Coordinates of C-alpha atoms in Angstrom, one line a residue:
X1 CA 100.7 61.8 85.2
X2 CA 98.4 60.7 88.3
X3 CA 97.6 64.3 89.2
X4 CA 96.2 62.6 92.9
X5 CA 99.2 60.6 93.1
X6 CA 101.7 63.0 93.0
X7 CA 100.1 66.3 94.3
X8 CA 100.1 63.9 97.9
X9 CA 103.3 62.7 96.8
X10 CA 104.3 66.4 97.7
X11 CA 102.9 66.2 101.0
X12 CA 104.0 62.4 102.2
X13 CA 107.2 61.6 100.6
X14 CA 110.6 60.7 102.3
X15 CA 112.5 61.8 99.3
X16 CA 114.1 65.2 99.5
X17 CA 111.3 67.0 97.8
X18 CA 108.6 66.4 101.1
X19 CA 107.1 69.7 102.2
X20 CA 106.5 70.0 105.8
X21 CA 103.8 72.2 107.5
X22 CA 102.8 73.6 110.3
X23 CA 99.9 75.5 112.2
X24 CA 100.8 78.6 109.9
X25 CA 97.4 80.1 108.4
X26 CA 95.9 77.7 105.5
X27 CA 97.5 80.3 102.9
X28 CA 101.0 80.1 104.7
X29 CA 100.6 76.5 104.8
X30 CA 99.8 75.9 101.7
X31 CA 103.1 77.7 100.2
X32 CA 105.4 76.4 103.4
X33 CA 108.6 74.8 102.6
X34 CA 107.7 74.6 98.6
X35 CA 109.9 74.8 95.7
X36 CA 108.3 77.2 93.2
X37 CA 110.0 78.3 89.0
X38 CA 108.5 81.4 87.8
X39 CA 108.9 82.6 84.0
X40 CA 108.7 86.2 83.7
X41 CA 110.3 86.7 87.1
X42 CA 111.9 89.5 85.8
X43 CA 109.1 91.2 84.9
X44 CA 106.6 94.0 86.9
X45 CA 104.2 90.7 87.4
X46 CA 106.9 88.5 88.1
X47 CA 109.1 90.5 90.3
X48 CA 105.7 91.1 92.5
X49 CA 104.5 87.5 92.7
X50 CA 108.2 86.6 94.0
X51 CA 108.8 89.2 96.8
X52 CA 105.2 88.5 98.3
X53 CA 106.1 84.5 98.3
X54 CA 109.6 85.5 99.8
X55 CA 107.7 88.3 102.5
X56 CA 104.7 86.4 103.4
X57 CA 105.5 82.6 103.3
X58 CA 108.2 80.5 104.2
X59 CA 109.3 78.9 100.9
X60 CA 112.4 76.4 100.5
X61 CA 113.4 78.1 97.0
X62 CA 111.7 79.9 94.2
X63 CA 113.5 79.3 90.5
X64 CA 113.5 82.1 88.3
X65 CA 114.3 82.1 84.4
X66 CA 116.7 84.3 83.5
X67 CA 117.6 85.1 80.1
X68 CA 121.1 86.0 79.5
X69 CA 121.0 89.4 77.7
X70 CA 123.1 93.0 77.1
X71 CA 126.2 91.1 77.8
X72 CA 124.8 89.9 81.1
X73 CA 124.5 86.4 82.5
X74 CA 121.9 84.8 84.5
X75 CA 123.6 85.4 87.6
X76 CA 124.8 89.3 87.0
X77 CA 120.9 89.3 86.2
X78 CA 120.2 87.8 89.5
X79 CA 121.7 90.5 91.4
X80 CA 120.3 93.4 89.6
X81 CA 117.0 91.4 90.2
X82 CA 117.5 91.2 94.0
X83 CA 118.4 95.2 93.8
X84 CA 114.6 95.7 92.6
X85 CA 112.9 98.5 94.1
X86 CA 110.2 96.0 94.5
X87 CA 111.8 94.2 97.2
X88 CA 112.8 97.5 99.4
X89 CA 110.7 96.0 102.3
X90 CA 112.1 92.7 102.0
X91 CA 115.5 93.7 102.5
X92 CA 115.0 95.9 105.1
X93 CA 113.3 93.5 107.1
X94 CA 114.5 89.9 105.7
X95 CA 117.2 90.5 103.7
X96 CA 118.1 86.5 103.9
X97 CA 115.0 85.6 102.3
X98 CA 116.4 86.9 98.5
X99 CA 119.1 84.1 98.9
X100 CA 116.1 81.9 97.9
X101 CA 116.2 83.1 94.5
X102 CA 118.0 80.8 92.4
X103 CA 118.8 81.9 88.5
X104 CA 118.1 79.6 85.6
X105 CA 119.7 80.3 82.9
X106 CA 117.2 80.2 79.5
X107 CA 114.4 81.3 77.4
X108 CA 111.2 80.7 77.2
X109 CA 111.5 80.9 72.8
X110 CA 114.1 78.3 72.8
X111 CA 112.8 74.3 73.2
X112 CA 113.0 72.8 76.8
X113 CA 113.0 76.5 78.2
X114 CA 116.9 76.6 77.1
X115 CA 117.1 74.7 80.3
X116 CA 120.8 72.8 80.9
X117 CA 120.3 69.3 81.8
X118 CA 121.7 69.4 85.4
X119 CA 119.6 72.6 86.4
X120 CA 116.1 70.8 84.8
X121 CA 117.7 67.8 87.3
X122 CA 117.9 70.1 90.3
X123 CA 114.3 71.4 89.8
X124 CA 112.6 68.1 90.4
X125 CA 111.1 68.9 93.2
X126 CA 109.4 72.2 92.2
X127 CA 105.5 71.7 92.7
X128 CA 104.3 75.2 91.8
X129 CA 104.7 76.8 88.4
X130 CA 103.8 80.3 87.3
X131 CA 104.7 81.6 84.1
X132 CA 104.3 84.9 83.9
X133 CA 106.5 85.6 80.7
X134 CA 105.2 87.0 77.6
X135 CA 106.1 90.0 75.5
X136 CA 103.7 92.8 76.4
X137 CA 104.2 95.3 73.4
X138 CA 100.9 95.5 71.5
X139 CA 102.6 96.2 68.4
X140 CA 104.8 93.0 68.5
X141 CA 104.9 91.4 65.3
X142 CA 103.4 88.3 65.1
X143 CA 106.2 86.3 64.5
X144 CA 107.6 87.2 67.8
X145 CA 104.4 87.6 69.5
X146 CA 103.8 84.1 68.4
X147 CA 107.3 82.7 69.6
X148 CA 107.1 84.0 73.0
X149 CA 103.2 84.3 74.1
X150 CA 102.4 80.9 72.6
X151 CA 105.6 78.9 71.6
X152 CA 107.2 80.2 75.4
X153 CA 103.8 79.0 76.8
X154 CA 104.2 75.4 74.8
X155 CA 108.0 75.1 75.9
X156 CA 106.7 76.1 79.7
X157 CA 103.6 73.1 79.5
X158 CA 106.4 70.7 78.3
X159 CA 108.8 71.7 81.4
X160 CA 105.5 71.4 83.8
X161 CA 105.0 67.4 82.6
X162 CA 108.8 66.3 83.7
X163 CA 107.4 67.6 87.7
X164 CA 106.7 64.6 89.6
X165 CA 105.4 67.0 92.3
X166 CA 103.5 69.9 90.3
X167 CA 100.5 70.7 92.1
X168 CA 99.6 74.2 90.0
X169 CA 100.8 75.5 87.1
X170 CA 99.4 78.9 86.5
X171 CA 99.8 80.8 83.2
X172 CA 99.0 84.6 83.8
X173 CA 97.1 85.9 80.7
X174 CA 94.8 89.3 80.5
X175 CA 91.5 90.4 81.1
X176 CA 91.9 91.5 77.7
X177 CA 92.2 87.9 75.9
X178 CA 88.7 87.8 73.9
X179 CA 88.4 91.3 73.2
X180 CA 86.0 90.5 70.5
X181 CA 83.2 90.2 73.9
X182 CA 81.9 92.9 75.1
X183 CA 81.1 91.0 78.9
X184 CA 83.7 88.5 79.7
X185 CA 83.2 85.5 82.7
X186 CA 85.5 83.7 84.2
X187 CA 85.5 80.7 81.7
X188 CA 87.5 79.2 79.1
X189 CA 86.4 80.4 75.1
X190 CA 87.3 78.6 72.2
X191 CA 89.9 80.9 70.5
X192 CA 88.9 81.4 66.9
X193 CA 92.5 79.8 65.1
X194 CA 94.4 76.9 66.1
X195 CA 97.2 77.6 67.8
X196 CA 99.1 74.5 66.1
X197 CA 98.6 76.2 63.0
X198 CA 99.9 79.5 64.0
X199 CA 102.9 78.2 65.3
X200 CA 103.2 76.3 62.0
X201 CA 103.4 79.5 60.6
X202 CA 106.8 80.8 62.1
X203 CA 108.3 77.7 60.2
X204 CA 106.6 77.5 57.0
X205 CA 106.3 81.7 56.5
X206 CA 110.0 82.5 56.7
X207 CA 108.8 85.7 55.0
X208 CA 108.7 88.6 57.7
X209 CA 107.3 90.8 55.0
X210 CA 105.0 88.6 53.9
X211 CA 104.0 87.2 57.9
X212 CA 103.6 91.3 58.6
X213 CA 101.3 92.3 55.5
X214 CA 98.8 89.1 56.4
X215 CA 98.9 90.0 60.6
X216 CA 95.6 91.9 59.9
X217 CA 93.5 89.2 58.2
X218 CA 94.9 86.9 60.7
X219 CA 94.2 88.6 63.8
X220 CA 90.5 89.9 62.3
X221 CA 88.8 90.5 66.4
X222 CA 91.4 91.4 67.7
X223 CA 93.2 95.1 68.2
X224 CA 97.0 94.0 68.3
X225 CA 99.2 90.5 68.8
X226 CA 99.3 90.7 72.0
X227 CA 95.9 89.6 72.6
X228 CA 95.6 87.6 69.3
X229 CA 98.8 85.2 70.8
X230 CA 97.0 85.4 74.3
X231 CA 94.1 83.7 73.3
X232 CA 96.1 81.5 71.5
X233 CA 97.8 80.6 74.5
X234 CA 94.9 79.8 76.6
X235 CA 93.5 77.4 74.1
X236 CA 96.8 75.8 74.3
X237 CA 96.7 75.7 78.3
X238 CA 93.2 74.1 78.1
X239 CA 94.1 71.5 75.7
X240 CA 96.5 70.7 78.7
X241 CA 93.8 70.8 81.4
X242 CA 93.6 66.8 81.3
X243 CA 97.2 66.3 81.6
X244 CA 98.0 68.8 84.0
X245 CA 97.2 70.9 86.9
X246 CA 96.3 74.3 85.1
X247 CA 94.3 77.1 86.0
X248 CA 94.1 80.7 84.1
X249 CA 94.7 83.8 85.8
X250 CA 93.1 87.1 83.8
X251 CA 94.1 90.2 85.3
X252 CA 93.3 93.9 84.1
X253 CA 95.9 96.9 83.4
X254 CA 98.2 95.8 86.8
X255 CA 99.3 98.8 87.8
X256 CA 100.2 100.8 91.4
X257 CA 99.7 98.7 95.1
X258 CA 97.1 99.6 97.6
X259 CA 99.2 98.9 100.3
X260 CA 101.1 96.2 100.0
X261 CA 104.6 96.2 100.1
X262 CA 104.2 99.4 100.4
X263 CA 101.5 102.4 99.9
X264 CA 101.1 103.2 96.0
X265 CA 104.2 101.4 95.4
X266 CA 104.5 101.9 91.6
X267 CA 106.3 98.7 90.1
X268 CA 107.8 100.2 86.8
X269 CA 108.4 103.2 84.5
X270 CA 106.3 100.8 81.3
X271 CA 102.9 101.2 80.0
X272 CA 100.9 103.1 82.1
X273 CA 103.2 104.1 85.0
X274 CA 104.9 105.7 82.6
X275 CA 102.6 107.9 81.1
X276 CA 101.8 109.3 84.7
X277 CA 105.5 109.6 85.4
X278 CA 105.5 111.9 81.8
X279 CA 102.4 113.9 83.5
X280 CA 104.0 114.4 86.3
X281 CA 107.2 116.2 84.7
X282 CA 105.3 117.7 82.5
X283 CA 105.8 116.0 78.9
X284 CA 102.9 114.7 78.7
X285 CA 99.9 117.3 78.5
X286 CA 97.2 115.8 76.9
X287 CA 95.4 112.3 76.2
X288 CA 93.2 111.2 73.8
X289 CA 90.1 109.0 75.6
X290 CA 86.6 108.4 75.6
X291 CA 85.0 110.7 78.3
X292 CA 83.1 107.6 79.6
X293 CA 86.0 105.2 79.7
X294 CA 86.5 103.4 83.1
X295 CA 90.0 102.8 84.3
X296 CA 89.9 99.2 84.4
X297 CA 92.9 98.3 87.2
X298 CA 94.6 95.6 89.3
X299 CA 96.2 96.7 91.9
X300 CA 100.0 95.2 92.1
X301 CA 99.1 93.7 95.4
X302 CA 95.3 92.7 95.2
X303 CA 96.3 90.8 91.9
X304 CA 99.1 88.5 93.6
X305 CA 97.0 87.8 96.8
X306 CA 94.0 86.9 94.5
X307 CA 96.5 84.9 92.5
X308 CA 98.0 83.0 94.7
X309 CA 94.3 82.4 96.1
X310 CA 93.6 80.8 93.1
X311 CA 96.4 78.7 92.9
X312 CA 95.2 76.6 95.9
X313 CA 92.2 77.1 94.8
X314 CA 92.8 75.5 91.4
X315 CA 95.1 72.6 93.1
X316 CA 92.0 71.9 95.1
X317 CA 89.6 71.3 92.1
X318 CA 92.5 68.7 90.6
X319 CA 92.9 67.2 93.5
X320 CA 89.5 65.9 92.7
X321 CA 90.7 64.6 89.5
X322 CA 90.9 67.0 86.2
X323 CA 87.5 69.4 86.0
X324 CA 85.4 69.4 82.5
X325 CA 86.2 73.2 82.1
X326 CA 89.5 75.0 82.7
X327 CA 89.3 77.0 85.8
X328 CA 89.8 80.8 84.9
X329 CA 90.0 83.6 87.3
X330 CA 89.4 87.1 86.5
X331 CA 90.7 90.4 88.1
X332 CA 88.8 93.7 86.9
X333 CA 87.8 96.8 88.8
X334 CA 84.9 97.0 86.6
X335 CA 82.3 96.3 89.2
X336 CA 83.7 98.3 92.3
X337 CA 85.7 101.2 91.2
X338 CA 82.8 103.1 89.1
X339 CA 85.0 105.8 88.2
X340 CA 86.1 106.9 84.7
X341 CA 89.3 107.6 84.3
X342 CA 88.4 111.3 83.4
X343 CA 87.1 111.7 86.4
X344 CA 89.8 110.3 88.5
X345 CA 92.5 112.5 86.5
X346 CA 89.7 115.2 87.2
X347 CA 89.7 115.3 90.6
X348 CA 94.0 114.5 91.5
X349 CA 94.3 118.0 89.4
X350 CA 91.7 119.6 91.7
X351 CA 93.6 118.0 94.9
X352 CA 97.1 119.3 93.4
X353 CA 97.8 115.9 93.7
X354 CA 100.8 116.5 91.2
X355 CA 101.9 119.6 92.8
X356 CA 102.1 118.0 96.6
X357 CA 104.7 115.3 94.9
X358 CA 106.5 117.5 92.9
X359 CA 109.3 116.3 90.5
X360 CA 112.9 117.1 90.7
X361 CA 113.0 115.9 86.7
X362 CA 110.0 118.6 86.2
X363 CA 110.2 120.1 83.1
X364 CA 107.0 122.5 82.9
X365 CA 103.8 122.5 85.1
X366 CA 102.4 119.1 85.3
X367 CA 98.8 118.3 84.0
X368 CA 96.8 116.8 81.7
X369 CA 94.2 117.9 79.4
X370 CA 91.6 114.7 78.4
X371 CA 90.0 114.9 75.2
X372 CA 87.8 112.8 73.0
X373 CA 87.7 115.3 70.1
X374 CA 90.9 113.5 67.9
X375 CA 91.6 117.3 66.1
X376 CA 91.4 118.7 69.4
X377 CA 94.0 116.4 70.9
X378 CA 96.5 116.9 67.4
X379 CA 96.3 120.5 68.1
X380 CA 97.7 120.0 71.7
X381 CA 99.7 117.3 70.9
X382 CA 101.7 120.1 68.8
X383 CA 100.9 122.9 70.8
X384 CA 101.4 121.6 73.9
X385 CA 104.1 118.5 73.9
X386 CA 105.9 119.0 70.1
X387 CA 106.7 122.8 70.1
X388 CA 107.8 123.2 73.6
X389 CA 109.8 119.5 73.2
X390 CA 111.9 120.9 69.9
X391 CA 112.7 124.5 71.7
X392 CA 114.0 122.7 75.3
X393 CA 115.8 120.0 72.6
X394 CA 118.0 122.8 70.4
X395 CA 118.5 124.5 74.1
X396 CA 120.0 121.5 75.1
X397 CA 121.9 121.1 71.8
X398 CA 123.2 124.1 72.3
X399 CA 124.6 123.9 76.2
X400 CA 126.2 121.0 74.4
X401 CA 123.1 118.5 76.4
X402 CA 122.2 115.5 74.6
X403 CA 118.3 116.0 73.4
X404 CA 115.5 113.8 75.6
X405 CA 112.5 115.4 75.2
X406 CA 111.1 115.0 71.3
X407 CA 112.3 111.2 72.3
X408 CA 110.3 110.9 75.3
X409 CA 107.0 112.8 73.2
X410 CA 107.5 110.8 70.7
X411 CA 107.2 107.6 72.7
X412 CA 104.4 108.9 74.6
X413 CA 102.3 109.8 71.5
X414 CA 103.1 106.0 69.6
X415 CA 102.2 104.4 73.4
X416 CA 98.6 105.9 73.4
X417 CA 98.1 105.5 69.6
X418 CA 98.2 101.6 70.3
X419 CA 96.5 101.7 73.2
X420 CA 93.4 103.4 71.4
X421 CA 91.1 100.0 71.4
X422 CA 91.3 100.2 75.4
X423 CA 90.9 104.2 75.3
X424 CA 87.2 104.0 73.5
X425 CA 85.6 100.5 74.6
X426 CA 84.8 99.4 78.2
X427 CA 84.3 96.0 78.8
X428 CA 82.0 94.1 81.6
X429 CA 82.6 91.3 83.7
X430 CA 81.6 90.1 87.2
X431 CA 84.4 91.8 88.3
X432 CA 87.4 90.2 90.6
X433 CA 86.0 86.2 90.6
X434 CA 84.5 85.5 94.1
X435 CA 85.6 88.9 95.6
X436 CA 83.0 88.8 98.3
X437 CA 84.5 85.2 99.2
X438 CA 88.1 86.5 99.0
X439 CA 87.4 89.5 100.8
X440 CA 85.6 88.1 103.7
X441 CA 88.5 85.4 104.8
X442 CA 91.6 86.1 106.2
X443 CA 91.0 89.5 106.9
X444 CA 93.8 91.6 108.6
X445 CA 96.6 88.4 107.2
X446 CA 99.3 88.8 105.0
X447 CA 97.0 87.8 102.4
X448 CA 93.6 90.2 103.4
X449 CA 92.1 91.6 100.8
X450 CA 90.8 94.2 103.0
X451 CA 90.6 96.8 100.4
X452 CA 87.4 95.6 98.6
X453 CA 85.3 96.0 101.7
X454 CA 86.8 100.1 102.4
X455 CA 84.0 102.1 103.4
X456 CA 84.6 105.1 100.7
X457 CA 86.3 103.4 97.3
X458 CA 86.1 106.3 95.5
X459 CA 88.8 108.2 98.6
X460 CA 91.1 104.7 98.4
X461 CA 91.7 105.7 94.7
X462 CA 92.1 108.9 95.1
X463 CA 94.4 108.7 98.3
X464 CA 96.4 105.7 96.1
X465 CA 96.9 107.5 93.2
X466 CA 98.7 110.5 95.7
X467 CA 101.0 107.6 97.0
X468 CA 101.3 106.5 93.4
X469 CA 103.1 109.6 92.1
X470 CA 105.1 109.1 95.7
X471 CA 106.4 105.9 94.8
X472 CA 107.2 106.7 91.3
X473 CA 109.1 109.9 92.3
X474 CA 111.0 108.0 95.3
X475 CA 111.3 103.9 93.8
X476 CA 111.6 104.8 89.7
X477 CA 112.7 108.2 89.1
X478 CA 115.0 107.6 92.3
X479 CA 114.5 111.6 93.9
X480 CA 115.5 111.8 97.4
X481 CA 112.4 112.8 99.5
X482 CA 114.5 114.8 101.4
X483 CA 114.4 117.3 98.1
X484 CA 110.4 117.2 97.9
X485 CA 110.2 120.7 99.5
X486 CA 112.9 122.2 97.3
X487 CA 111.3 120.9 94.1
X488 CA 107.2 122.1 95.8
X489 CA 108.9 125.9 96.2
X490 CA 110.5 125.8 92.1
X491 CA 107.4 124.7 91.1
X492 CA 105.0 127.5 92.9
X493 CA 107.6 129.8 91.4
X494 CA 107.3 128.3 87.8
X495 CA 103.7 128.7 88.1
X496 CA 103.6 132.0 89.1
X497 CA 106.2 132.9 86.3
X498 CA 104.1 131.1 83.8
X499 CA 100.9 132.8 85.1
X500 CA 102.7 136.1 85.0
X501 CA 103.9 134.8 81.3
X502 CA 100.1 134.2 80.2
X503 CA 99.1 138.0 82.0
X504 CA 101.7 139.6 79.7
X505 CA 100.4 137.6 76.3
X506 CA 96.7 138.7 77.5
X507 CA 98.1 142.2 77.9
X508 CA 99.9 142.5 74.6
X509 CA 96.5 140.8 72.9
X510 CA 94.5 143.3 74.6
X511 CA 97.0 146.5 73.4
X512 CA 97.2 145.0 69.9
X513 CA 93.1 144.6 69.7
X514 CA 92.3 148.5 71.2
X515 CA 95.3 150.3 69.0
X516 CA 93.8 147.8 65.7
X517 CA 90.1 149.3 67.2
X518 CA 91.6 153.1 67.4
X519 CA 93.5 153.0 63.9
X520 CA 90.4 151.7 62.2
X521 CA 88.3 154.7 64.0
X522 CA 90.4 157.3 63.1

């Protein structure tokens, strides 16, 4: 492919695939009247990078792969994906905009994408890719994690060569991708096993037993498969670099907006979101961390502006024919949020952050306890979490309730067991890639990036993480607002009953001491 030819093909053509512009911002401009597929589309990543193309720019269509799934098709998929909380702006102010979405019906495991031959026909004239689809469970087995963080990305390279108009095909990886570094740049390293090989080894080890017992040896560097198959998948997107337009996109743990589409807007109830959501109804009372351990974020809407940055970024450098290195991009907090994340849990306890967005679905008093001592954190774990979880379970069993809560400790506790490698190592980097650059243009646009240059960082945290658990209680547990002073008064009166509860223990400790003093005395 003549990446010169056909990226002004995009811009000159008569055919039906020409993209006109007008004297919209160079961002705007860039994106106008373009046909764009996205993998992953249903995912937190996915769903974000589509609403801000739909909200912010004027795009002809954007393709998303949907695979059929729970008795679901594509399209009954399509309209639970245009129901996202995620787009609650959107509708409200362009509601015709979702139309754009158009369902395509595959997989990223299955060859060609699963793609049917008249859909793969209709999407000629998509010229931006992003695939954003990967399994994200760090305990995946490799098998799968190999089938759908590397094979999906192989399948996804193959679609990207059939374009006659790509300009960019971007693969999202993870900040996380050579974890074996302690300081990562924004540049391409070899991955230490061929990823030819390990996709041999789906084939030629039928075995799951045997697969499972050799992960370790295989993955020696590397805490999990998820980062082991995403490293294999950027050595496979830079052995692409001279065929096609790629670039890399790294971010960190993506987690709550700044502002953008909304304040604190929380995206989804996985990974981390959930664990506050479990703090917040008081499940979850205590976490096992390093005491120095920085909380390493994206912010939702920080890491799609910067990505989509990038991606004319990226089609620049190919427009000068394919660079010697594949451009990578990083997004880390590491350099301009200096917090740990001890000290940010710290201080939304002091502000009663928890309190001021109290839970309908509140169990006991939220709060967290933060521990690096590992038989101080079992001892709470069964103090705290397991003891209270089995009592409210057999009350439920017995008011004829189906049990939830050993369920949602147990899922808690195995979350932050594999998430241990992240919980005791910080790692450096230059931080967001050009983030004074970024920062400095378009300010106040659709696409600013305003929040890097906010006078007090340490107050934007700490005033997002208050909209945070807003947006989790209103967009994913789905409680009214209307109820927030209702569920503020029950849970002063469950603190004071619990505060009167510890008084009375104190008391009958105190009795039992002085009448154990006065027995042994006389």
């Amino acid at each position: 492919m003549e990446l010169d030819a056909s990226a002004e093909q995009a811009l000159v053509s008569d055919s039906p695939c020409i993209i006109h512009h007008s004297a919209a911002g160079e961002m705007e401009e860039f994106f106008e009247d373009s046909e764009i597929f996205v993998t992953g589309g249903s995912g937190v990543v996915g769903k974000a990078l589509v609403e801000k193309l739909l909200r912010s720019c004027s795009v002809r269509r954007i393709y998303v792969l949907l695979r059929p799934r729970r008795q679901l098709t594509a399209e009954q998929r399509l309209v639970r994906l245009r129901q996202a909380t995620v787009f609650h702006v959107l509708a409200a102010e362009k509601p015709q905009e979702l139309d754009k979405i158009v369902a395509v019906p595959g997989d990223v495991s299955l060859p060609g994408l699963g793609i049917e031959p008249a859909m793969m026909q209709r999407m000629r004239c998509v010229s931006l890719v992003y695939h954003c689809a990967a399994t994200v469970r760090f305990d995946e087995p490799l098998r799968e994690a190999l089938r759908l963080n590397v094979g999906g990305t192989l399948e996804a390279l193959k679609f990207a060569e059939t374009l006659p108009q790509l300009r960019a095909f971007v693969h999202v990886s993870t900040f996380y991708s050579n974890p074996y570094l302690r300081r990562v740049e924004p540049k391409y390293y070899s991955s230490p096993m061929d990823w030819r090989l390990c996709l041999r080894l789906i084939d030629e080890v039928p075995d799951d037993g045997l697969l499972n017992a050799v992960t370790r040896k295989l993955i020696v560097g590397f805490p999990n498969t998820y980062t082991f198959t995403k490293n294999l998948a950027e050595s496979l997107v830079n052995d692409y670099r001279h065929r096609l337009p790629v670039i890399v996109y790294r971010p960190s743990i993506v987690l709550f907006a700044v502002d953008d589409p909304s304040p604190g807007f929380s995206p989804s109830l996985m990974g981390a979101m959930g664990l506050f959501a479990l703090v917040g109804a008081g499940i979850l009372k205590t976490v096992y961390l390093g005491k120095d351990i920085r909380l390493d974020i994206t912010p939702q809407d920080i890491g799609i502006k910067s990505m989509l940055c990038y991606t004319k970024r990226g089609y620049e450098i190919y427009r000068q024919g394919p660079p010697a290195e594949l451009p990578v991009y990083l997004s880390s907090s590491c350099t301009h949020v200096p917090h740990t994340f001890t000290q940010i849990a710290e201080q939304m306890d002091t502000l009663d952050l928890w309190r001021d967005v109290a839970f309908e679905k509140n169990l006991m008093i939220p709060g967290c306890h933060y521990t690096d001592r590992r038989w101080a954190y079992q001892f709470l774990v069964f103090t705290k979490q397991i003891l209270p979880a089995l009592i409210l379970d057999l009350l439920l069993r017995i008011f004829g309730r189906k049990p939830v809560l050993m369920s949602a400790v147990r899922k808690a506790y195995q979350t932050l067991e594999v998430m241990q490698p992240f919980m005791f190592n910080n790692w450096d980097s230059p931080g967001v890639t050009d983030m004074e650059a970024l920062s400095q243009q378009r300010p106040g646009s659709a696409f600013n990036l305003d929040a890097f240059n906010h006078p007090d960082i340490h107050g934007l945290v700490i005033q997002s993480c208050g909209h945070m658990l807003l947006s989790i209680r209103t967009h994913l547990l789905r409680e009214d607002p209307k109820t927030l002073g209702r569920s503020k008064i029950i849970l002063r009166i469950k603190v004071f009953l619990y505060r009167l509860f510890r008084l009375f223990l104190l008391y009958k400790l105190i009795l039992w001491i002085w009448r154990s003093y006065l027995a042994h005395r006389f």
